[in-house]
Short mmCIF file of C-alpha atoms in Angstrom, two decimals:
data_model
loop_
_atom_site.label_atom_id
_atom_site.label_comp_id
_atom_site.label_asym_id
_atom_site.label_seq_id
_atom_site.Cartn_x
_atom_site.Cartn_y
_atom_site.Cartn_z
CA UNK J 25 14.98 -79.45 -53.06
CA UNK J 26 15.06 -76.88 -50.43
CA UNK J 27 16.71 -73.52 -50.07
CA UNK J 28 16.19 -71.35 -47.07
CA UNK J 29 17.02 -68.00 -45.97
CA UNK J 30 15.80 -67.54 -42.39
CA UNK J 31 12.26 -68.24 -42.49
CA UNK J 32 12.17 -68.45 -46.24
CA UNK J 33 12.35 -71.35 -48.28
CA UNK J 34 12.70 -72.95 -51.63
CA UNK J 35 11.56 -76.58 -52.52
CA UNK J 36 12.25 -78.44 -55.77
CA UNK J 37 10.61 -82.00 -55.97
CA UNK J 38 10.07 -84.67 -58.32
CA UNK J 39 6.85 -86.70 -58.36
CA UNK J 40 7.88 -90.15 -59.75
CA UNK J 41 4.18 -91.02 -60.46
CA UNK J 42 3.10 -87.96 -62.42
CA UNK J 43 6.56 -87.55 -63.74
CA UNK J 44 6.74 -83.75 -62.64
CA UNK J 45 9.15 -81.47 -61.13
CA UNK J 46 7.89 -78.97 -58.79
CA UNK J 47 9.84 -75.59 -57.49
CA UNK J 48 8.16 -74.05 -54.27
CA UNK J 49 9.82 -70.51 -53.96
CA UNK J 50 10.16 -68.43 -50.93
CA UNK J 51 13.50 -67.12 -51.68
CA UNK J 52 16.62 -68.30 -49.78
CA UNK J 53 20.34 -69.42 -49.91
CA UNK J 54 20.26 -72.70 -48.61
CA UNK J 55 19.62 -75.59 -51.00
CA UNK J 56 18.48 -79.04 -49.69
CA UNK J 57 18.01 -82.00 -52.05
CA UNK J 58 15.99 -84.96 -51.96
CA UNK J 59 18.40 -87.78 -52.75
CA UNK J 60 15.80 -90.20 -53.82
CA UNK J 61 14.43 -87.99 -56.77
CA UNK J 62 18.01 -85.96 -57.30
CA UNK J 63 21.51 -86.83 -57.84
CA UNK J 64 23.88 -83.79 -57.06
CA UNK J 65 26.65 -83.80 -59.64
CA UNK J 66 28.31 -80.33 -58.33
CA UNK J 67 27.41 -77.37 -56.45
CA UNK J 68 29.29 -73.81 -56.57
CA UNK J 69 29.05 -70.56 -54.28
CA UNK J 70 29.10 -67.37 -56.38
CA UNK J 71 30.32 -64.34 -54.20
CA UNK J 72 29.65 -60.86 -55.34
CA UNK J 73 32.14 -59.12 -53.07
CA UNK J 74 33.05 -56.53 -55.65
CA UNK J 75 29.33 -56.06 -56.53
CA UNK J 76 27.00 -55.40 -53.79
CA UNK J 77 28.22 -58.04 -51.29
CA UNK J 78 25.82 -60.36 -52.52
CA UNK J 79 25.93 -64.17 -53.24
CA UNK J 80 24.29 -66.96 -55.35
CA UNK J 81 24.43 -70.72 -55.27
CA UNK J 82 24.64 -73.01 -58.36
CA UNK J 83 23.58 -76.61 -58.29
CA UNK J 84 23.93 -79.14 -60.96
CA UNK J 85 21.57 -82.02 -60.41
CA UNK J 86 20.32 -84.94 -62.39
CA UNK J 87 17.08 -86.80 -61.98
CA UNK J 88 17.96 -89.92 -60.22
CA UNK J 89 14.88 -91.98 -62.02
CA UNK J 90 14.05 -91.33 -65.89
CA UNK J 91 11.06 -89.68 -66.59
CA UNK J 92 8.49 -90.89 -69.38
CA UNK J 93 9.80 -88.76 -71.99
CA UNK J 94 13.46 -90.04 -71.51
CA UNK J 95 12.85 -93.71 -70.95
CA UNK J 96 14.80 -96.21 -73.00
CA UNK J 97 17.13 -93.93 -74.10
CA UNK J 98 20.51 -92.46 -72.84
CA UNK J 99 19.29 -88.80 -72.77
CA UNK J 100 20.68 -87.46 -69.44
CA UNK J 101 18.24 -85.31 -67.54
CA UNK J 102 20.20 -82.57 -66.02
CA UNK J 103 19.40 -79.30 -64.36
CA UNK J 104 21.47 -76.22 -63.50
CA UNK J 105 19.65 -74.14 -60.52
CA UNK J 106 20.53 -70.81 -59.24
CA UNK J 107 19.40 -69.60 -56.19
CA UNK J 108 20.16 -65.81 -55.30
CA UNK J 109 18.96 -62.61 -53.47
CA UNK J 110 19.68 -59.47 -55.41
CA UNK J 111 20.44 -56.10 -53.70
CA UNK J 112 17.23 -53.74 -52.78
CA UNK J 113 17.11 -50.67 -54.95
CA UNK J 114 17.41 -48.30 -52.08
CA UNK J 115 18.04 -45.60 -54.71
CA UNK J 116 18.59 -45.36 -58.55
CA UNK J 117 22.04 -45.76 -58.39
CA UNK J 118 21.74 -49.34 -57.34
CA UNK J 119 19.95 -50.16 -60.40
CA UNK J 120 23.19 -50.72 -62.26
CA UNK J 121 24.58 -52.86 -59.36
CA UNK J 122 21.65 -55.25 -59.59
CA UNK J 123 21.82 -55.85 -63.43
CA UNK J 124 25.46 -56.33 -63.00
CA UNK J 125 24.63 -58.94 -60.22
CA UNK J 126 22.63 -60.82 -62.80
CA UNK J 127 25.14 -60.37 -65.42
CA UNK J 128 27.84 -62.02 -63.23
CA UNK J 129 25.50 -64.92 -62.50
CA UNK J 130 24.80 -65.79 -66.16
CA UNK J 131 28.65 -65.39 -66.88
CA UNK J 132 29.23 -67.76 -64.42
CA UNK J 133 26.73 -70.06 -65.48
CA UNK J 134 27.94 -69.76 -69.29
CA UNK J 135 31.47 -70.64 -67.83
CA UNK J 136 30.43 -73.53 -65.66
CA UNK J 137 28.70 -74.99 -68.97
CA UNK J 138 31.95 -74.43 -71.11
CA UNK J 139 34.12 -75.82 -68.27
CA UNK J 140 32.15 -79.09 -67.87
CA UNK J 141 31.46 -79.26 -71.81
CA UNK J 142 27.79 -79.56 -70.88
CA UNK J 143 25.25 -80.11 -73.32
CA UNK J 144 22.25 -77.48 -73.78
CA UNK J 145 20.81 -78.16 -70.16
CA UNK J 146 17.48 -76.33 -68.62
CA UNK J 147 18.34 -73.50 -66.39
CA UNK J 148 16.45 -72.33 -63.44
CA UNK J 149 17.18 -69.19 -61.48
CA UNK J 150 14.90 -68.60 -58.33
CA UNK J 151 14.98 -66.27 -55.41
CA UNK J 152 14.27 -62.70 -54.54
CA UNK J 153 15.08 -60.52 -57.21
CA UNK J 154 14.02 -57.42 -55.55
CA UNK J 155 12.58 -55.80 -58.67
CA UNK J 156 9.20 -55.95 -60.78
CA UNK J 157 8.44 -56.87 -64.21
CA UNK J 158 8.79 -53.25 -64.99
CA UNK J 159 12.51 -53.40 -64.08
CA UNK J 160 15.84 -53.60 -65.90
CA UNK J 161 16.63 -57.03 -64.38
CA UNK J 162 13.37 -58.20 -65.67
CA UNK J 163 14.19 -57.08 -69.21
CA UNK J 164 17.66 -58.41 -69.33
CA UNK J 165 16.47 -61.98 -68.40
CA UNK J 166 13.62 -61.80 -70.97
CA UNK J 167 16.33 -60.89 -73.62
CA UNK J 168 18.49 -63.85 -72.82
CA UNK J 169 15.31 -66.15 -73.29
CA UNK J 170 14.35 -66.87 -69.53
CA UNK J 171 10.44 -66.83 -69.19
CA UNK J 172 8.90 -66.41 -65.81
CA UNK J 173 7.16 -69.52 -64.91
CA UNK J 174 4.28 -68.24 -62.84
CA UNK J 175 3.43 -65.85 -65.74
CA UNK J 176 3.85 -68.81 -68.23
CA UNK J 177 1.36 -70.69 -66.04
CA UNK J 178 -1.20 -68.01 -66.01
CA UNK J 179 -0.61 -66.95 -69.71
CA UNK J 180 0.39 -63.18 -68.36
CA UNK J 181 2.45 -61.13 -70.62
CA UNK J 182 5.29 -58.89 -69.85
CA UNK J 183 2.76 -56.06 -69.39
CA UNK J 184 0.91 -57.58 -66.87
CA UNK J 185 2.74 -56.35 -63.77
CA UNK J 186 -0.30 -55.26 -61.85
CA UNK J 187 -2.16 -58.89 -61.63
CA UNK J 188 -0.06 -60.45 -58.86
CA UNK J 189 2.37 -59.65 -55.82
CA UNK J 190 4.76 -61.79 -53.77
CA UNK J 191 6.34 -59.20 -51.43
CA UNK J 192 5.08 -56.35 -48.77
CA UNK J 193 8.73 -54.52 -48.48
CA UNK J 194 9.95 -52.41 -45.86
CA UNK J 195 8.44 -49.32 -47.34
CA UNK J 196 4.97 -50.63 -46.98
CA UNK J 197 4.81 -51.31 -50.70
CA UNK J 198 3.40 -54.56 -52.39
CA UNK J 199 5.12 -56.00 -55.50
CA UNK J 200 6.10 -58.79 -57.63
CA UNK J 201 9.56 -59.61 -56.84
CA UNK J 202 10.05 -63.54 -56.51
CA UNK J 203 10.53 -65.33 -59.58
CA UNK J 204 11.35 -68.91 -60.83
CA UNK J 205 12.83 -68.32 -64.18
CA UNK J 206 12.98 -71.09 -66.73
CA UNK J 207 15.50 -71.25 -69.90
CA UNK J 208 14.82 -74.50 -71.91
CA UNK J 209 17.84 -75.80 -74.17
CA UNK J 210 15.32 -75.20 -77.20
CA UNK J 211 15.08 -71.59 -76.94
CA UNK J 212 17.41 -69.19 -79.02
CA UNK J 213 19.73 -67.12 -77.04
CA UNK J 214 21.32 -63.90 -77.86
CA UNK J 215 25.11 -63.46 -77.04
CA UNK J 216 25.25 -62.64 -73.20
CA UNK J 217 27.10 -59.56 -73.91
CA UNK J 218 25.00 -58.17 -76.49
CA UNK J 219 22.02 -58.47 -74.13
CA UNK J 220 24.12 -56.71 -71.59
CA UNK J 221 25.03 -53.90 -73.83
CA UNK J 222 21.22 -53.26 -74.51
CA UNK J 223 20.30 -53.59 -71.08
CA UNK J 224 22.47 -50.80 -70.15
CA UNK J 225 21.45 -48.65 -72.92
CA UNK J 226 18.11 -49.26 -71.58
CA UNK J 227 18.97 -47.90 -68.51
CA UNK J 228 20.66 -44.90 -70.07
CA UNK J 229 17.61 -44.16 -72.00
CA UNK J 230 15.74 -44.32 -68.72
CA UNK J 231 17.82 -41.87 -67.02
CA UNK J 232 17.75 -39.34 -69.81
CA UNK J 233 14.01 -39.56 -69.88
CA UNK J 234 13.93 -39.23 -66.09
CA UNK J 235 15.69 -35.86 -66.44
CA UNK J 236 12.63 -34.71 -68.57
CA UNK J 237 14.87 -34.67 -71.64
CA UNK J 238 13.32 -35.15 -75.06
CA UNK J 239 15.08 -37.15 -77.88
CA UNK J 240 16.37 -33.75 -79.38
CA UNK J 241 17.58 -32.94 -75.88
CA UNK J 242 19.21 -35.94 -74.87
CA UNK J 243 21.08 -35.98 -78.20
CA UNK J 244 22.33 -32.31 -77.51
CA UNK J 245 23.26 -33.21 -74.05
CA UNK J 246 25.47 -35.99 -75.24
CA UNK J 247 27.04 -33.95 -78.00
CA UNK J 248 27.57 -31.03 -75.44
CA UNK J 249 31.56 -30.79 -75.97
CA UNK J 250 31.42 -31.18 -79.94
CA UNK J 251 31.17 -28.44 -82.53
CA UNK J 252 30.18 -30.87 -84.94
CA UNK J 253 26.55 -32.51 -85.17
CA UNK J 254 27.67 -35.89 -83.57
CA UNK J 255 28.72 -37.30 -79.91
CA UNK J 256 32.20 -37.87 -79.19
CA UNK J 257 33.66 -40.71 -76.85
CA UNK J 258 34.60 -37.88 -74.58
CA UNK J 259 31.05 -36.62 -74.56
CA UNK J 260 29.57 -40.05 -74.14
CA UNK J 261 31.92 -40.74 -71.16
CA UNK J 262 30.89 -37.33 -69.42
CA UNK J 263 27.23 -38.17 -69.92
CA UNK J 264 27.66 -41.65 -68.33
CA UNK J 265 29.37 -39.91 -65.32
CA UNK J 266 26.61 -37.27 -64.88
CA UNK J 267 23.68 -39.76 -64.77
CA UNK J 268 26.10 -41.58 -62.06
CA UNK J 269 26.67 -44.96 -64.29
CA UNK J 270 30.62 -44.28 -63.83
CA UNK J 271 32.62 -42.58 -61.33
CA UNK J 272 32.03 -44.88 -58.22
CA UNK J 273 33.17 -48.33 -57.24
CA UNK J 274 29.89 -49.98 -58.53
CA UNK J 275 29.72 -48.23 -61.69
CA UNK J 276 30.72 -49.13 -65.33
CA UNK J 277 34.47 -49.88 -65.79
CA UNK J 278 36.67 -48.17 -68.39
CA UNK J 279 36.57 -51.41 -70.42
CA UNK J 280 32.66 -51.97 -70.01
CA UNK J 281 32.39 -48.28 -71.02
CA UNK J 282 34.37 -48.70 -74.38
CA UNK J 283 32.65 -51.92 -75.05
CA UNK J 284 29.35 -49.94 -74.91
CA UNK J 285 30.73 -47.28 -77.06
CA UNK J 286 31.97 -49.88 -79.81
CA UNK J 287 28.23 -51.30 -79.68
CA UNK J 288 26.90 -47.82 -80.50
CA UNK J 289 29.33 -46.77 -82.87
CA UNK J 290 27.66 -48.95 -85.58
CA UNK J 291 29.91 -47.70 -88.62
CA UNK J 292 33.03 -47.53 -86.65
CA UNK J 293 34.01 -43.92 -87.57
CA UNK J 294 34.86 -42.92 -83.79
CA UNK J 295 31.62 -40.59 -83.37
CA UNK J 296 27.78 -41.12 -83.02
CA UNK J 297 25.48 -39.28 -85.30
CA UNK J 298 21.92 -38.96 -84.59
CA UNK J 299 20.65 -41.98 -86.42
CA UNK J 300 23.34 -44.09 -84.25
CA UNK J 301 22.23 -42.44 -81.02
CA UNK J 302 18.31 -43.44 -82.26
CA UNK J 303 19.19 -47.17 -82.80
CA UNK J 304 21.39 -47.90 -80.01
CA UNK J 305 20.23 -45.53 -77.18
CA UNK J 306 16.88 -43.78 -77.58
CA UNK J 307 15.08 -46.56 -79.51
CA UNK J 308 17.11 -49.82 -78.78
CA UNK J 309 15.27 -53.01 -79.45
CA UNK J 310 15.28 -55.38 -76.51
CA UNK J 311 14.96 -58.29 -78.59
CA UNK J 312 12.99 -60.00 -75.56
CA UNK J 313 12.23 -63.42 -76.40
CA UNK J 314 8.74 -64.29 -77.15
CA UNK J 315 7.36 -67.57 -75.97
CA UNK J 316 7.11 -69.09 -79.39
CA UNK J 317 10.53 -68.26 -80.47
CA UNK J 318 11.81 -71.89 -80.41
CA UNK J 319 13.36 -74.18 -82.76
CA UNK J 320 11.16 -75.26 -85.94
CA UNK J 321 9.33 -78.52 -85.16
CA UNK J 322 10.57 -79.49 -89.00
CA UNK J 323 14.07 -79.52 -87.58
CA UNK J 324 13.58 -81.75 -84.49
CA UNK J 325 14.62 -85.02 -86.65
CA UNK J 326 18.05 -83.34 -87.60
CA UNK J 327 18.83 -81.58 -84.16
CA UNK J 328 20.43 -83.28 -81.18
CA UNK J 329 17.49 -84.06 -78.94
CA UNK J 330 17.64 -82.96 -74.87
CA UNK J 331 15.32 -82.56 -72.17
CA UNK J 332 13.50 -79.50 -71.11
CA UNK J 333 10.57 -78.68 -69.04
CA UNK J 334 6.94 -77.31 -69.44
CA UNK J 335 5.32 -75.25 -66.84
CA UNK J 336 2.23 -77.18 -65.60
CA UNK J 337 1.38 -75.12 -62.75
CA UNK J 338 2.23 -72.11 -60.56
CA UNK J 339 0.46 -71.03 -57.51
CA UNK J 340 1.06 -68.39 -54.95
CA UNK J 341 0.36 -68.44 -51.45
CA UNK J 342 -1.46 -66.71 -49.54
CA UNK J 343 -3.93 -66.88 -52.57
CA UNK J 344 -4.96 -62.99 -52.12
CA UNK J 345 -1.56 -62.21 -53.69
CA UNK J 346 -2.73 -63.67 -56.75
CA UNK J 347 -5.25 -61.02 -57.16
CA UNK J 348 -2.44 -58.08 -56.49
CA UNK J 349 -3.40 -57.75 -52.77
CA UNK J 350 -1.48 -58.43 -49.60
CA UNK J 351 -3.56 -59.91 -46.79
CA UNK J 352 -3.78 -57.75 -43.53
CA UNK J 353 -3.68 -60.86 -41.33
CA UNK J 354 -0.83 -62.64 -43.04
CA UNK J 355 2.22 -62.38 -40.82
CA UNK J 356 4.22 -65.62 -41.76
CA UNK J 357 6.83 -63.99 -44.07
CA UNK J 358 7.04 -60.68 -45.84
CA UNK J 359 7.16 -62.94 -48.86
CA UNK J 360 4.69 -65.15 -50.58
CA UNK J 361 5.39 -68.65 -51.47
CA UNK J 362 5.55 -69.54 -55.10
CA UNK J 363 5.07 -73.06 -55.89
CA UNK J 364 5.69 -74.23 -59.72
CA UNK J 365 5.30 -77.80 -61.17
CA UNK J 366 7.43 -78.58 -64.09
CA UNK J 367 7.17 -81.50 -66.48
CA UNK J 368 10.07 -83.00 -68.38
CA UNK J 369 9.82 -82.98 -72.25
CA UNK J 370 12.08 -83.91 -75.21
CA UNK J 371 13.09 -81.15 -77.26
CA UNK J 372 15.87 -80.21 -79.94
CA UNK J 373 18.78 -78.01 -78.80
CA UNK J 374 19.23 -74.41 -79.63
CA UNK J 375 22.22 -72.29 -80.46
CA UNK J 376 23.39 -68.78 -79.38
CA UNK J 377 22.30 -66.14 -82.04
CA UNK J 378 24.37 -62.71 -82.32
#
């Protein structure tokens, strides 16, 4: 499978002898399929005209030939693949736009699965994410159970953001922005709306801390219009606007703001006390999925079985980028090529968790 934007390309190939699937990533928005390896079931375009004028593609494919874990059974080997190119964060106000773009992608994938009554299916997200492992988008995807295939192959943790790069951007900075994300059907998933709220609260805290506010100062800032020792809804809305999270075309909508308030108001009494502020805004739990948070092996015999993928290998080219350096003589592209090899494996299905 080949995805292309200008001189940048993605490939997803099946090796019929080794029973592996390889995904090569230099991000793009054209997907070409090897018909002898894959059967295209459906494809959709996702247009973000109301969210940074970006696009994404969704491809629903099935392996044309059964692989060894699936021979002699009727388990379909289907994959959902999304290819995208997120907006570049030219300034901090676009961080919310980028997060919203990913939220829309995941909403669309979830809607597509329900619309087509799909059983739990592996999901691969690939492309130029224009953000590193330190960013809000990365944390949001991790909270939904996605794993970075390159980091998985090299046993890197979320903290290992300095060990590899994949892009020399227009500002002359080198960073790791090209990811092939994998979500297997056996991974527990939080409700998407819950992850979204946690992601926005994480951004909220980041902006408060960037303004050099301590925990106590931040609480005082949010309850500025209140005579009591609590944050009111109007004070909450005013703080969001002052932090540039609302009040412009790409900001949070009124409905999204109300949803955040409901999430923050744990006891539902209409105001936020200091404990609720701590639990939802200042010290929120990202609930990132750990690599071992999968279905208990003891449940496998009682759970519906499906097909997922293990990450066999992942390589970046040119090789210098795997050491966190950009070669001076490399001019083929300002992105490195990411190649990932996946192998199909049988696994039990998982469920959404709240």
